Amino acid sequence: MRPGSEAFVGSFLKMSWLDEHFTHIAMHNQTPLQITRFARAYILRLIGGFMLPDHSSSRVSVRYLPLLENFELTGQYSWGSAVLGYLYRELCMATNIDCVAIGGLTALIMIWAWDRFPQIAPINPPYSRPYLPYGVR
């Protein structure tokens, strides 16, 4: 399935197009090629909506598609380093006086703050496991 020109904003694919075409797929009657395409779309949504989101989280760059060609290699990439590097870049760009929004996985900043300043961390309910990292609780 190839998106039309209305699904793009420059070199970015609208997340709404991915949602519309890949959200409800019955896996039991799909060919292996269709399942692979569904997996690529799912990972692309994960990249654009969670790991490396832009300011609006409403689109994802198509530059990530070549990284999803071979799933054997995709699993070997250092995605954590990419997420952190992207967040650092967004933080640097946010220091500009005319910047009004920030992209990246900003939840990492919150988890870092909870770890460094426990007095601002949420109070753990009695059933929580205090030995788990803040991001998992």
Coordinates of C-alpha atoms in Angstrom, one line a residue:
M1 CA 0.0 0.0 0.0
R2 CA 1.5 3.3 -1.1
P3 CA 0.3 6.6 0.5
G4 CA -0.9 9.3 -1.8
S5 CA 0.5 12.9 -1.8
E6 CA -2.2 14.0 0.7
A7 CA -0.6 11.7 3.4
F8 CA 2.6 13.7 3.3
V9 CA 3.7 17.0 4.8
G10 CA 7.0 17.6 3.0
S11 CA 9.2 14.5 3.8
F12 CA 6.9 13.6 6.8
L13 CA 4.2 10.9 6.7
K14 CA 1.0 11.8 8.7
M15 CA 0.5 9.5 11.6
S16 CA -3.2 9.7 10.9
W17 CA -2.6 7.9 7.6
L18 CA -0.7 5.1 9.4
D19 CA -3.6 4.9 12.0
E20 CA -6.2 4.7 9.3
H21 CA -4.6 2.0 7.3
F22 CA -2.8 -0.2 9.8
T23 CA -4.7 -0.1 13.1
H24 CA -7.3 -2.8 12.6
I25 CA -5.7 -5.7 10.7
A26 CA -6.8 -9.3 11.1
M27 CA -3.5 -11.2 11.3
H28 CA -4.9 -14.7 10.8
N29 CA -5.7 -14.2 7.0
Q30 CA -2.6 -12.2 6.0
T31 CA 0.4 -13.2 3.9
P32 CA 3.9 -13.0 5.4
L33 CA 4.6 -10.0 3.2
Q34 CA 1.5 -8.2 4.5
I35 CA 2.4 -9.0 8.1
T36 CA 5.9 -7.6 7.5
R37 CA 4.4 -4.4 6.1
F38 CA 2.1 -4.2 9.2
A39 CA 5.2 -4.6 11.4
R40 CA 7.0 -1.8 9.6
A41 CA 4.0 0.5 10.0
Y42 CA 3.7 -0.4 13.7
I43 CA 7.4 0.3 14.3
L44 CA 7.2 3.6 12.3
R45 CA 4.2 4.7 14.5
L46 CA 6.3 3.8 17.5
I47 CA 9.2 5.8 16.3
G48 CA 7.1 8.9 15.3
G49 CA 4.7 8.8 18.2
F50 CA 6.9 7.8 21.1
M51 CA 10.7 7.3 20.6
L52 CA 11.5 10.2 18.2
P53 CA 8.4 12.4 18.0
D54 CA 8.4 15.8 16.5
H55 CA 6.8 18.7 18.3
S56 CA 3.3 17.6 17.4
S57 CA 3.6 13.8 17.3
S58 CA 1.3 14.0 14.3
R59 CA 3.8 12.9 11.7
V60 CA 6.9 10.8 11.2
S61 CA 9.9 11.3 9.0
V62 CA 10.2 8.9 6.1
R63 CA 14.0 8.9 6.6
Y64 CA 13.4 6.1 9.2
L65 CA 12.0 3.7 6.6
P66 CA 15.4 2.4 5.3
L67 CA 16.2 1.4 8.9
L68 CA 13.2 -0.9 8.8
E69 CA 14.1 -2.8 5.6
N70 CA 15.9 -5.7 7.3
F71 CA 14.4 -6.6 10.7
E72 CA 17.6 -8.6 11.6
L73 CA 19.6 -5.4 11.5
T74 CA 16.8 -3.2 13.0
G75 CA 17.1 -5.1 16.3
Q76 CA 20.9 -4.4 16.4
Y77 CA 20.6 -0.6 16.1
S78 CA 21.3 1.4 19.3
W79 CA 17.8 2.9 19.6
G80 CA 18.3 4.1 23.1
S81 CA 21.3 6.2 22.0
A82 CA 19.3 7.6 19.2
V83 CA 16.4 8.5 21.5
L84 CA 18.8 10.2 23.9
G85 CA 20.7 12.0 21.2
Y86 CA 17.4 13.3 19.6
L87 CA 16.2 14.5 23.0
Y88 CA 19.5 16.3 23.6
R89 CA 19.2 18.0 20.2
E90 CA 15.6 19.0 21.0
L91 CA 16.7 20.4 24.4
C92 CA 19.4 22.5 22.7
M93 CA 17.0 23.8 20.1
A94 CA 14.5 24.7 22.9
T95 CA 17.0 27.2 24.3
N96 CA 16.3 29.5 21.4
I97 CA 14.3 32.5 22.4
D98 CA 11.7 31.9 19.6
C99 CA 11.2 28.2 20.3
V100 CA 7.7 27.4 21.7
A101 CA 7.6 23.6 21.6
I102 CA 10.0 20.7 22.2
G103 CA 10.0 17.2 20.6
G104 CA 11.7 14.0 21.7
L105 CA 10.9 11.6 24.5
T106 CA 10.4 14.2 27.2
A107 CA 9.2 11.6 29.7
L108 CA 12.9 10.8 30.2
I109 CA 13.4 14.3 31.6
M110 CA 10.6 13.6 34.2
I111 CA 12.1 10.3 35.1
W112 CA 15.5 11.8 35.5
A113 CA 14.1 14.5 37.7
W114 CA 12.3 12.0 39.9
D115 CA 15.6 10.0 40.3
R116 CA 17.7 13.1 41.1
F117 CA 15.1 14.9 43.2
P118 CA 13.1 12.2 45.1
Q119 CA 11.1 14.9 46.9
I120 CA 9.3 15.7 43.7
A121 CA 8.7 12.1 42.7
P122 CA 5.1 10.7 43.1
I123 CA 4.3 9.0 46.3
N124 CA 4.4 5.2 45.8
P125 CA 1.2 3.4 46.6
P126 CA 1.6 0.6 49.2
Y127 CA 1.4 -2.1 46.4
S128 CA 4.3 -0.6 44.4
R129 CA 7.7 -2.2 44.1
P130 CA 10.2 0.4 45.2
Y131 CA 13.1 -1.6 43.7
L132 CA 11.8 -1.0 40.2
P133 CA 13.0 2.0 38.2
Y134 CA 10.7 5.1 38.3
G135 CA 9.8 4.7 34.6
V136 CA 8.3 1.2 35.3
R137 CA 6.3 2.0 38.5

